[in-house]
Structure formats: structure tokens, C-alpha cells
Coordinates of C-alpha atoms in Angstrom, one line a residue:
Chain A
M1 CA -3.0 29.5 -33.5
S2 CA -4.8 32.6 -32.6
A3 CA -3.2 35.3 -30.4
A4 CA -5.7 34.4 -27.6
D5 CA -4.7 30.7 -27.8
Q6 CA -1.0 31.7 -27.8
G7 CA -1.7 33.6 -24.7
R8 CA -3.4 30.7 -23.0
G9 CA -0.6 28.4 -24.0
A10 CA 1.9 30.8 -22.4
A11 CA -0.3 30.9 -19.3
I12 CA 0.0 27.1 -19.1
R13 CA 3.8 27.4 -19.2
A14 CA 3.7 29.9 -16.4
V15 CA 1.5 27.5 -14.3
L16 CA 4.1 24.7 -14.9
E17 CA 7.0 27.0 -14.0
A18 CA 5.3 27.9 -10.7
F19 CA 4.6 24.3 -10.0
A20 CA 8.2 23.3 -10.8
A21 CA 9.5 25.9 -8.4
R22 CA 7.4 24.6 -5.6
V23 CA 8.3 21.0 -6.3
N24 CA 12.0 21.7 -6.3
G25 CA 11.9 23.5 -3.0
H26 CA 9.4 21.3 -1.1
R27 CA 11.2 19.1 1.4
A28 CA 8.4 16.6 1.9
V29 CA 7.8 16.3 -1.9
Q30 CA 11.4 15.7 -2.5
K31 CA 11.2 12.7 -0.1
M32 CA 8.5 11.3 -2.4
L33 CA 10.6 11.9 -5.5
K34 CA 14.0 10.5 -4.7
E35 CA 15.5 8.9 -7.7
W36 CA 12.4 9.7 -9.8
T37 CA 13.6 10.6 -13.3
R38 CA 10.8 11.1 -15.9
N39 CA 9.8 13.0 -18.9
I40 CA 6.2 14.2 -18.3
H41 CA 4.4 15.3 -21.4
V42 CA 1.6 17.7 -20.5
A43 CA -0.8 18.5 -23.4
A44 CA -3.6 21.1 -23.5
S45 CA -5.9 19.3 -25.9
D46 CA -8.0 22.4 -26.9
L47 CA -4.9 24.4 -27.7
D48 CA -2.7 21.7 -29.4
V49 CA 0.1 22.8 -27.1
T50 CA 2.4 20.4 -25.3
Y51 CA 5.1 21.0 -22.7
T52 CA 7.5 18.5 -21.2
L53 CA 8.5 18.6 -17.5
V54 CA 12.0 17.0 -17.5
V55 CA 12.4 15.6 -14.0
V56 CA 15.8 14.3 -12.9
D57 CA 16.1 12.7 -9.4
G58 CA 13.0 14.5 -8.2
Q59 CA 14.0 18.0 -9.5
V60 CA 12.3 19.6 -12.4
R61 CA 15.3 20.6 -14.5
E62 CA 13.6 22.0 -17.5
I63 CA 10.2 22.8 -19.0
A64 CA 10.7 22.0 -22.7
A65 CA 8.3 23.2 -25.4
G66 CA 6.8 20.3 -27.2
P67 CA 7.0 16.6 -26.4
A68 CA 10.7 16.1 -25.6
G69 CA 12.6 12.9 -24.9
E70 CA 11.1 9.5 -24.2
R71 CA 7.6 9.7 -23.0
H72 CA 7.3 8.2 -19.5
V73 CA 4.2 9.9 -18.4
A74 CA 1.6 11.8 -20.4
L75 CA -1.4 14.0 -19.3
T76 CA -3.8 15.3 -21.8
A77 CA -6.7 17.6 -20.9
P78 CA -8.3 20.9 -21.8
A79 CA -6.2 23.9 -20.8
E80 CA -8.4 24.9 -17.9
V81 CA -8.1 21.3 -16.4
V82 CA -4.3 21.3 -16.9
A83 CA -4.1 24.6 -15.1
G84 CA -6.4 23.5 -12.3
I85 CA -4.4 20.3 -11.8
F86 CA -1.0 22.0 -11.6
E87 CA -2.3 24.8 -9.5
G88 CA -3.6 22.2 -7.0
R89 CA -7.3 23.2 -7.5
L90 CA -8.3 20.0 -9.3
N91 CA -7.6 16.4 -8.3
P92 CA -6.0 14.4 -11.2
F93 CA -7.6 11.2 -10.2
H94 CA -11.1 12.7 -10.1
E95 CA -10.6 14.4 -13.4
Y96 CA -9.4 11.1 -14.9
A97 CA -12.4 9.3 -13.4
A98 CA -14.7 11.9 -14.8
G99 CA -13.2 11.5 -18.3
R100 CA -11.7 15.0 -18.4
L101 CA -8.1 13.8 -18.2
R102 CA -6.3 11.2 -20.3
F103 CA -3.3 9.7 -18.5
S104 CA -0.6 7.3 -19.7
G105 CA 2.1 5.9 -17.5
S106 CA 2.5 3.3 -14.7
P107 CA 0.0 3.3 -11.8
K108 CA 2.8 4.0 -9.5
D109 CA 3.8 7.1 -11.4
E110 CA 0.2 8.2 -11.5
M111 CA -0.1 7.9 -7.7
R112 CA 3.1 9.7 -7.2
L113 CA 2.2 12.6 -9.5
D114 CA -1.2 12.8 -7.9
A115 CA 0.2 13.1 -4.4
V116 CA 2.8 15.7 -5.5
V117 CA 0.3 18.1 -7.2
Q118 CA -1.9 18.0 -4.1
L119 CA 0.9 18.3 -1.6
V120 CA 2.9 21.2 -3.1
W121 CA -0.1 23.6 -2.8
H122 CA -1.5 22.4 0.6
Chain B
M1 CA 32.9 -7.4 -10.8
G2 CA 34.0 -9.4 -7.7
E3 CA 34.4 -13.1 -7.3
T4 CA 31.8 -13.5 -4.5
R5 CA 28.6 -15.0 -5.9
V6 CA 25.4 -13.5 -4.4
V7 CA 22.0 -14.8 -5.3
V8 CA 18.9 -12.7 -4.9
L9 CA 15.9 -15.0 -4.5
G10 CA 12.8 -13.3 -5.8
G11 CA 15.2 -11.0 -7.6
A12 CA 12.7 -9.9 -10.2
G13 CA 10.1 -8.9 -7.6
D14 CA 9.3 -5.4 -6.3
M15 CA 11.8 -5.5 -3.4
G16 CA 14.1 -8.1 -4.8
S17 CA 14.8 -6.1 -8.0
R18 CA 15.8 -3.1 -5.9
V19 CA 18.2 -5.3 -3.9
A20 CA 19.6 -6.6 -7.2
R21 CA 20.1 -3.1 -8.6
E22 CA 22.0 -2.0 -5.5
L23 CA 24.3 -5.1 -5.7
A24 CA 24.9 -4.6 -9.4
R25 CA 25.7 -1.0 -8.8
S26 CA 28.4 -1.9 -6.3
G27 CA 30.4 -3.9 -8.8
E28 CA 31.7 -6.0 -5.9
V29 CA 29.8 -9.2 -6.4
Q30 CA 28.9 -11.8 -9.1
L31 CA 25.2 -11.3 -9.1
V32 CA 22.5 -13.9 -9.9
V33 CA 18.8 -12.9 -10.2
A34 CA 16.8 -15.9 -9.2
D35 CA 13.0 -15.9 -9.6
L36 CA 10.1 -18.1 -10.4
R37 CA 9.3 -15.7 -13.3
A38 CA 12.3 -16.7 -15.4
E39 CA 11.6 -14.2 -18.3
K40 CA 11.4 -11.3 -15.8
A41 CA 14.6 -12.4 -14.2
E42 CA 16.4 -12.7 -17.6
A43 CA 15.2 -9.3 -18.6
L44 CA 16.4 -7.7 -15.3
A45 CA 19.8 -9.5 -15.6
A46 CA 20.2 -8.2 -19.1
E47 CA 19.4 -4.7 -18.0
L48 CA 21.8 -4.8 -15.1
G49 CA 24.7 -5.5 -17.3
P50 CA 27.3 -8.1 -18.3
G51 CA 28.2 -10.6 -15.7
V52 CA 24.8 -10.5 -14.1
T53 CA 23.0 -13.8 -14.7
A54 CA 19.5 -15.2 -14.1
C55 CA 18.2 -18.5 -13.0
P56 CA 14.8 -20.0 -12.3
V57 CA 13.9 -20.9 -8.8
D58 CA 10.8 -22.3 -7.1
A59 CA 10.7 -21.5 -3.4
T60 CA 8.5 -24.5 -2.7
D61 CA 11.0 -27.0 -4.3
R62 CA 14.1 -27.7 -2.1
D63 CA 16.0 -29.1 -5.0
S64 CA 15.3 -26.0 -7.0
L65 CA 16.6 -23.9 -4.2
L66 CA 19.7 -25.9 -3.8
R67 CA 20.4 -25.6 -7.5
A68 CA 20.0 -21.8 -7.4
L69 CA 22.3 -21.6 -4.4
R70 CA 25.1 -23.7 -5.8
D71 CA 28.5 -22.0 -5.5
A72 CA 26.9 -19.0 -3.8
A73 CA 28.5 -17.3 -0.9
V74 CA 25.4 -15.2 0.1
A75 CA 21.7 -15.6 -0.6
V76 CA 19.4 -12.6 -0.2
N77 CA 15.8 -13.9 0.3
C78 CA 13.1 -11.4 -0.9
I79 CA 10.4 -14.0 -1.5
G80 CA 7.2 -13.1 0.4
P81 CA 5.0 -13.8 2.1
F82 CA 7.7 -14.8 4.6
Y83 CA 5.2 -16.7 6.8
R84 CA 5.0 -19.1 3.9
Y85 CA 8.4 -19.4 2.4
A86 CA 11.2 -18.2 4.7
E87 CA 11.7 -21.3 6.8
G88 CA 12.1 -23.6 3.8
I89 CA 14.5 -21.2 2.1
L90 CA 16.7 -20.8 5.2
H91 CA 16.8 -24.5 5.6
A92 CA 18.0 -24.8 2.0
A93 CA 20.7 -22.1 2.6
I94 CA 21.9 -23.9 5.7
A95 CA 22.1 -27.2 3.8
A96 CA 24.0 -25.5 1.0
G97 CA 26.4 -23.8 3.4
V98 CA 25.4 -20.4 2.1
S99 CA 25.2 -17.3 4.3
Y100 CA 21.8 -15.7 4.2
V101 CA 20.1 -12.3 4.4
D102 CA 16.3 -11.7 4.3
I103 CA 13.7 -9.0 4.8
C104 CA 11.3 -11.3 6.8
D105 CA 8.6 -9.1 8.4
D106 CA 6.4 -11.8 9.9
D107 CA 6.7 -12.5 13.7
D108 CA 5.7 -16.1 13.4
A109 CA 8.2 -16.8 10.6
T110 CA 10.9 -15.1 12.7
L111 CA 10.3 -17.5 15.6
R112 CA 10.7 -20.4 13.2
L113 CA 13.9 -18.9 11.7
L114 CA 15.4 -18.3 15.1
A115 CA 14.8 -22.0 15.9
L116 CA 17.3 -22.8 13.2
D117 CA 20.1 -21.0 15.0
G118 CA 21.8 -24.2 16.1
L119 CA 21.8 -25.7 12.6
A120 CA 23.2 -22.5 11.2
R121 CA 26.0 -22.3 13.8
R122 CA 27.1 -25.9 13.2
R123 CA 27.1 -25.2 9.5
G124 CA 29.3 -22.1 10.1
I125 CA 27.0 -19.7 8.3
T126 CA 25.6 -16.3 9.2
A127 CA 21.8 -15.9 8.7
L128 CA 20.9 -12.2 9.1
I129 CA 17.1 -12.0 9.2
G130 CA 14.7 -9.1 9.0
I131 CA 17.1 -6.4 7.6
G132 CA 14.6 -4.4 5.6
W133 CA 12.7 -1.3 6.7
T134 CA 10.7 -2.6 9.6
P135 CA 12.2 -4.8 10.7
G136 CA 15.7 -3.7 9.8
V137 CA 16.1 0.0 10.0
S138 CA 13.8 0.0 13.0
N139 CA 16.0 -2.6 14.9
L140 CA 19.1 -0.6 14.2
L141 CA 17.5 2.7 15.4
A142 CA 16.5 0.8 18.5
R143 CA 20.1 -0.3 18.9
R144 CA 21.3 3.2 18.4
A145 CA 19.1 4.4 21.2
W146 CA 20.2 1.5 23.4
E147 CA 23.8 2.4 22.8
R148 CA 23.2 6.1 23.5
L149 CA 21.2 5.7 26.7
D150 CA 22.7 4.1 29.8
A151 CA 19.7 1.8 30.1
V152 CA 16.6 1.4 27.9
D153 CA 13.3 0.4 29.6
S154 CA 11.0 0.5 26.6
I155 CA 11.1 0.7 22.8
D156 CA 8.0 1.6 20.8
I157 CA 8.2 1.2 17.0
T158 CA 5.6 2.7 14.6
W159 CA 5.5 2.1 10.9
V160 CA 3.3 3.8 8.3
G161 CA 2.7 2.2 4.9
S162 CA 0.9 3.7 2.0
A163 CA -1.4 2.1 -0.6
A164 CA 0.3 4.6 -3.0
D165 CA 3.7 3.1 -2.2
S166 CA 2.9 -0.6 -2.6
E167 CA 2.7 -2.8 -5.7
G168 CA 2.8 -6.5 -5.1
E169 CA 0.5 -9.1 -3.6
A170 CA 3.0 -10.2 -1.0
V171 CA 3.0 -7.0 0.9
I172 CA -0.9 -7.1 1.0
K173 CA -0.7 -10.7 2.4
H174 CA 1.8 -9.6 5.0
V175 CA -0.4 -6.7 6.2
I176 CA -3.5 -8.7 6.4
H177 CA -1.6 -11.5 8.2
A178 CA -0.2 -8.9 10.6
V179 CA -3.6 -7.5 11.7
A180 CA -6.0 -10.4 11.5
R181 CA -4.9 -12.3 14.7
E182 CA -3.4 -12.0 18.1
V183 CA 0.1 -10.7 17.9
P184 CA 3.2 -10.7 20.2
I185 CA 4.5 -7.8 22.2
Y186 CA 7.1 -7.7 25.0
R187 CA 5.8 -6.3 28.3
D188 CA 7.4 -6.3 31.7
H189 CA 10.2 -8.5 30.5
R190 CA 7.8 -11.2 29.2
W191 CA 6.4 -12.0 25.8
T192 CA 2.6 -11.8 25.7
R193 CA -0.1 -11.6 23.1
V194 CA -2.5 -8.8 22.3
A195 CA -5.3 -8.3 19.8
A196 CA -4.0 -6.7 16.6
L197 CA -5.7 -3.4 15.8
S198 CA -5.8 -2.6 19.6
G199 CA -3.5 -0.4 21.6
I200 CA -4.2 2.7 19.5
R201 CA -1.7 5.5 20.1
E202 CA -1.3 8.8 18.3
V203 CA 2.2 9.0 16.8
E204 CA 3.7 12.0 15.0
F205 CA 5.7 11.7 11.8
P206 CA 7.3 14.6 9.9
P207 CA 5.5 15.7 6.6
P208 CA 4.2 14.3 4.4
I209 CA 2.9 11.7 6.8
G210 CA 1.8 13.7 9.8
R211 CA 0.0 12.3 12.9
V212 CA -1.5 8.8 12.8
P213 CA -3.5 6.7 15.2
A214 CA -1.4 3.5 15.0
Y215 CA -2.3 0.1 16.5
F216 CA -0.6 -3.1 17.5
C217 CA 0.3 -5.5 14.6
G218 CA 2.3 -8.6 14.2
H219 CA 5.9 -7.8 13.5
P220 CA 9.3 -9.4 14.4
E221 CA 10.8 -6.6 16.6
P222 CA 9.2 -7.6 19.9
I223 CA 10.5 -11.1 19.2
T224 CA 14.2 -10.2 18.5
L225 CA 15.0 -6.9 20.3
P226 CA 14.7 -8.4 23.9
R227 CA 16.9 -11.3 22.8
F228 CA 19.8 -9.0 21.6
L229 CA 19.5 -5.8 23.7
D230 CA 20.0 -6.5 27.3
G231 CA 17.7 -5.0 29.9
V232 CA 14.9 -3.8 27.6
G233 CA 11.6 -4.5 29.4
D234 CA 9.0 -3.4 26.9
V235 CA 8.9 -3.6 23.1
T236 CA 5.9 -2.9 20.9
V237 CA 5.2 -2.4 17.2
R238 CA 2.3 -0.4 15.9
G239 CA 1.4 0.2 12.3
Y240 CA -0.9 2.3 10.2
L241 CA -1.9 2.4 6.6
L242 CA -2.5 5.4 4.4
P243 CA -5.1 6.6 3.4
A244 CA -7.0 6.5 6.7
E245 CA -10.0 4.8 5.1
I246 CA -8.0 1.6 4.5
Q247 CA -8.4 0.9 8.2
R248 CA -12.1 0.8 7.8
L249 CA -11.8 -1.6 4.9
T250 CA -9.4 -3.8 6.8
R251 CA -11.6 -4.1 9.9
A252 CA -14.6 -4.9 7.6
L253 CA -12.7 -7.7 5.9
I254 CA -11.7 -9.2 9.3
D255 CA -15.2 -8.8 10.8
L256 CA -16.7 -10.6 7.8
D257 CA -14.3 -13.4 8.4
L258 CA -12.6 -12.9 5.1
A259 CA -9.0 -13.0 6.5
S260 CA -8.9 -15.9 8.9
T261 CA -7.0 -18.4 6.8
E262 CA -4.1 -18.3 4.4
R263 CA -6.3 -19.2 1.5
K264 CA -8.7 -16.4 2.2
I265 CA -5.8 -14.0 2.5
D266 CA -4.4 -15.2 -0.8
G267 CA -7.8 -14.5 -2.4
L268 CA -8.1 -11.1 -0.9
A269 CA -4.6 -10.1 -1.9
G270 CA -5.4 -11.1 -5.5
L271 CA -8.6 -9.0 -5.5
L272 CA -7.1 -5.9 -3.8
Q273 CA -3.7 -5.7 -5.7
P274 CA -5.2 -4.3 -9.0
F275 CA -7.2 -1.8 -6.9
L276 CA -4.2 -0.3 -5.1
P277 CA -4.4 2.9 -7.2
V278 CA -8.1 3.2 -6.3
L279 CA -7.4 2.4 -2.6
A280 CA -4.7 5.1 -2.6
H281 CA -7.4 7.6 -3.3
L282 CA -10.0 6.5 -0.7
G283 CA -11.3 9.6 1.1
G284 CA -10.8 11.9 -1.8
K285 CA -7.2 12.9 -1.2
P286 CA -4.3 10.9 -2.6
A287 CA -2.1 9.1 -0.1
P288 CA 1.6 10.1 -0.2
P289 CA 3.7 7.5 -1.9
V290 CA 6.1 7.1 1.0
S291 CA 6.6 4.9 4.0
G292 CA 7.9 5.8 7.4
V293 CA 9.3 4.3 10.6
R294 CA 9.6 5.9 14.0
V295 CA 11.4 4.5 17.0
D296 CA 10.8 5.9 20.5
A297 CA 13.1 4.7 23.3
R298 CA 12.8 5.6 27.0
G299 CA 15.3 4.8 29.7
T300 CA 17.9 6.6 31.8
R301 CA 21.1 8.5 31.2
A302 CA 23.4 9.8 34.0
G303 CA 20.8 8.6 36.5
R304 CA 17.9 10.6 35.1
A305 CA 15.0 9.7 32.9
A306 CA 15.8 10.1 29.3
A307 CA 14.2 9.5 25.9
V308 CA 15.3 9.6 22.3
S309 CA 13.3 9.2 19.1
Y310 CA 14.3 8.7 15.5
C311 CA 12.4 8.7 12.3
A312 CA 13.0 7.7 8.6
I313 CA 10.7 8.5 5.7
D314 CA 11.4 7.3 2.2
T315 CA 9.8 5.1 -0.5
M316 CA 9.2 1.5 0.6
E317 CA 11.3 0.3 -2.3
R318 CA 14.4 2.2 -1.1
L319 CA 13.8 1.6 2.6
T320 CA 13.3 -2.1 2.1
G321 CA 15.6 -2.8 -0.8
I322 CA 18.8 -0.8 0.2
P323 CA 19.5 -2.2 3.7
P324 CA 19.6 -5.9 2.7
A325 CA 21.9 -5.1 -0.2
V326 CA 24.3 -3.2 2.2
A327 CA 24.1 -6.1 4.6
A328 CA 24.8 -8.6 1.8
L329 CA 27.9 -6.6 0.8
M330 CA 29.1 -6.6 4.3
L331 CA 28.7 -10.3 4.5
A332 CA 30.3 -10.8 1.2
R333 CA 33.3 -8.8 2.3
G334 CA 33.6 -10.8 5.5
D335 CA 32.8 -7.8 7.7
L336 CA 30.3 -9.7 9.9
A337 CA 31.7 -12.2 12.3
G338 CA 28.7 -13.7 14.0
K339 CA 27.4 -17.2 13.1
G340 CA 23.9 -18.5 13.5
V341 CA 20.6 -16.8 13.0
L342 CA 20.9 -13.2 14.0
A343 CA 18.7 -10.1 13.9
P344 CA 20.2 -6.8 12.7
E345 CA 20.7 -5.5 16.3
G346 CA 22.7 -8.7 17.1
C347 CA 25.4 -8.4 14.4
L348 CA 25.4 -5.2 12.4
P349 CA 27.7 -2.3 13.4
T350 CA 25.2 0.5 13.9
E351 CA 26.9 3.6 12.9
P352 CA 28.9 2.2 9.9
F353 CA 25.6 0.8 8.6
F354 CA 23.8 4.1 8.9
A355 CA 26.7 5.8 7.2
E356 CA 26.2 3.4 4.3
L357 CA 22.5 4.2 4.2
A358 CA 23.3 7.9 4.3
R359 CA 25.6 7.5 1.3
R360 CA 22.6 6.2 -0.5
Q361 CA 20.4 9.2 0.7
I362 CA 18.4 7.3 3.3
E363 CA 18.0 10.0 6.0
V364 CA 17.4 9.3 9.6
E365 CA 16.5 12.2 11.8
E366 CA 16.2 12.6 15.5
V367 CA 12.7 13.9 16.3
P368 CA 11.1 15.4 19.4

């Protein structure tokens, strides 16, 4: 991986860390995430980089490097789309409908994640 | 695992499986997961641990119901839509001498269940109806207000449901049934009927729901609250669906006469259910995957006008599935004395019940 790509991969991690901090402290979001325990694999397809958001009872406990644990939810998209989604600038459902995001997981988890990424930043 | 046998009817369904999980977690009862979908019931029973069993049940077959209820002390009925199945199931529970809990949310079904009060009393059973989210938590919040004020003149209940917080067809059928006809309210100490979707009022909920223009809909609370809370003169229930655009879709379906019979509603629900993830995104912004209920009570305290309002927001699965499990455990322990067909406000101890909900992280807050 080039140094530039490594930098972009680290930037994705920073985006996820900022997202996690907001989720963990957001009262309204925590209402939506009660008892929600999931490993969310987030892959930047153009960098071949994956991180796992380890969510336990609504709290993001860890951001692991690589695909960790059982895969409950997976999002795969170019790095700029991943960053846009977790920074609240892009709507996951629209990106999915436009073919820029691949998602695997239950429809309920998709709707939950969708609402969370929008709510934490607005 | 306790000795008391509790059967969850519809136990493999969206709400029923939540009830089953709560009961299994308690370790207090001998749990049976009963469902038409035998494989799903078996899988859930295996997941919930040793001692939990499954059995097939067909809600349209009285003999099947009686077999499922054999040797049971308590039946928890989660089979919707309740306007179709509840009466027959309660009849079977009474015949079997089994106490009963349900989450019936249809006003017309509630009237038919209340009509079985005499039968239930003579059989010596307790049938606690409508102990879900709304009705259920809503009724007990109304009772809490009634206990707190010296006199309560009016109770207004508002619920908000979300397409992002729903899964099964039964809830879709219930919602269409609730808004596609004239519905009961209680006004000036009398029951009367109003057009559903009328009576729009702006109601404020805490985030993430916010302010919604809710409308009259068919629900049990106006039927039961005046029966069990003395002196209340007005009871209304309003509802609202998220996202806002769903209201336009609902009105269009009604205006096109696509929701005027049970058969049409069944067809609509079958069409709409797979589209719930799409419906949840109508308007471009995802609906929050939570549901809410608000109860506003007005009356007097110490001779002066007074008001109190309560609100609860959580996922529909928790709000609907946890209260009936708590109620079933109370029944199984022998903590509820009343016999006959009773609504929550008529037999549940308010504060101990809310304490049990709080232990399970269902938060109720007083709101301005």
C-alpha cells in the first residue's frame, strides 16, 4: 500500500473514531440502540482497508483493524463514500440505491444504522 | 426453571419472540413457544435453552388451541391482527381454565374481549388484555396520572410508530384497520365515534421523534380507561407514523378504497411489508427506528387546575414485548388477584410495574 493510501486509511479510522464518540454520547441515538450488539465491518474498497466497529448494547466499544469477529453488518464502498456516510454528509440508502455502497445485514439493521449516521451529525 | 407453565402463542413472531426471550431470561417459568410456524418455534426454543419447548398451534382451530394450552397456567397471546384472532383465543383460554395476557391493540376486538368477562369470572381466571406499549404502558401512565391528581377530567394519548421500527404484516394490518374507519373516543362521559385521521393536534415528543401532527385512530384506551378510572370524562387516542410521507400514502390507499375490507387490508399488508425499508426512507431522510407514547392528563389537585404528562420512547419490540412478559410473571407468581377480563389500569399495581420496566431499561419521563 502506498504511503498516500496508508494516510487515507488512517483518515478513515479517524472518521470512525469521531463517529463512535458521537454515538456513545448521543442520548437520542442511545434510545435507538438499546440492546443492539453487532460487529460492523466497514471496508474502503479502493484501499483494501477494513475496520470493525464493535458495538455492545449500543456503545461502540472498539474500532478494530481488519474484519473482526462474526460479521453482522458489512458496508463496502470507496473511501470517500465511507467517509461521507460516517461524517453524515452522504445518505447510506441513497448511496446503496445509486450502486456506490454494498451492504449486507438485515433490513432492520440497515434502517437502524441509516438513522444513526444521519442523527448523530444533525 | 420454575414449575409454572407459560405458553406464548405466536411465540416465534416479532413481538412474541421478545416475550419468550424475557420469560426465558427470568428462569421462573416452564416456557412453551407455540406458533403456526413450527420450525421457527423449534429453532427459537432451542436457542432459548434447555427446558424451553415448542409446539405447533393454529389460531383458527379451537382444538389446536386447547392442545397448546393443556397444563398451562398462563397463556400470552401475541397473535395478530387481534381483530381477527383474539376473541377465539380468549374463548379457548377460558375453556381451558388458563389465565391469559395479550397485547390486543384493536378497539373492536377489545369490546368483544370485555364481553367475555362473565365467562372468565365464572371460570376463575384472570384475562389481562392490552398490556403492550399502547395499549399497556399508555394505560398505566394514565393510571399513574389518575393516582397523582385529585381528579382527572381528560386523558389524551398519542403514539408514534415508525416504518423503520416495524417488521411483520400484522402491525401493518392493525394500522390500516385503525385508520380506515370511524373510531371510538370518550367525550363528556359518553362513548362516541369520530372519523379516523381527523382531530389533528400537534404533539411534542423528545428527540429523536420531535413534534408530530397526530390524528384520531382506533385504539382500546378510550374503551377501557373510562371503565376502570372513575370520573374521567374524556379519553382520546391519536397516532402518527414516521416518516411523515406515510400519511400521504395511507390517505391515498383509503381514498382509492383499497382498505375497506379485511381482505383488501390483508392484500395491502402483503404488498407493503417487503417495502418497509423503502417506506422508512420516504422523503429522503431515514425515519428513526423507535416508537413513542405520550400521555397528557388534565384535572385538579388541591382545588386547582393541574396537568401532568409522561412519555416513553424505545424500540417497538421492547415496548411491546417486555410489559406482557412482566405481567405474565406477575400472574404466574399469583401477584394479581382480580378475576375476569381486565385492562392494565384495572389490575396492575402501577409503581411496582414501572419499577420492573425500569429494571429492564424502559424509561418513562415526565415531560412539560
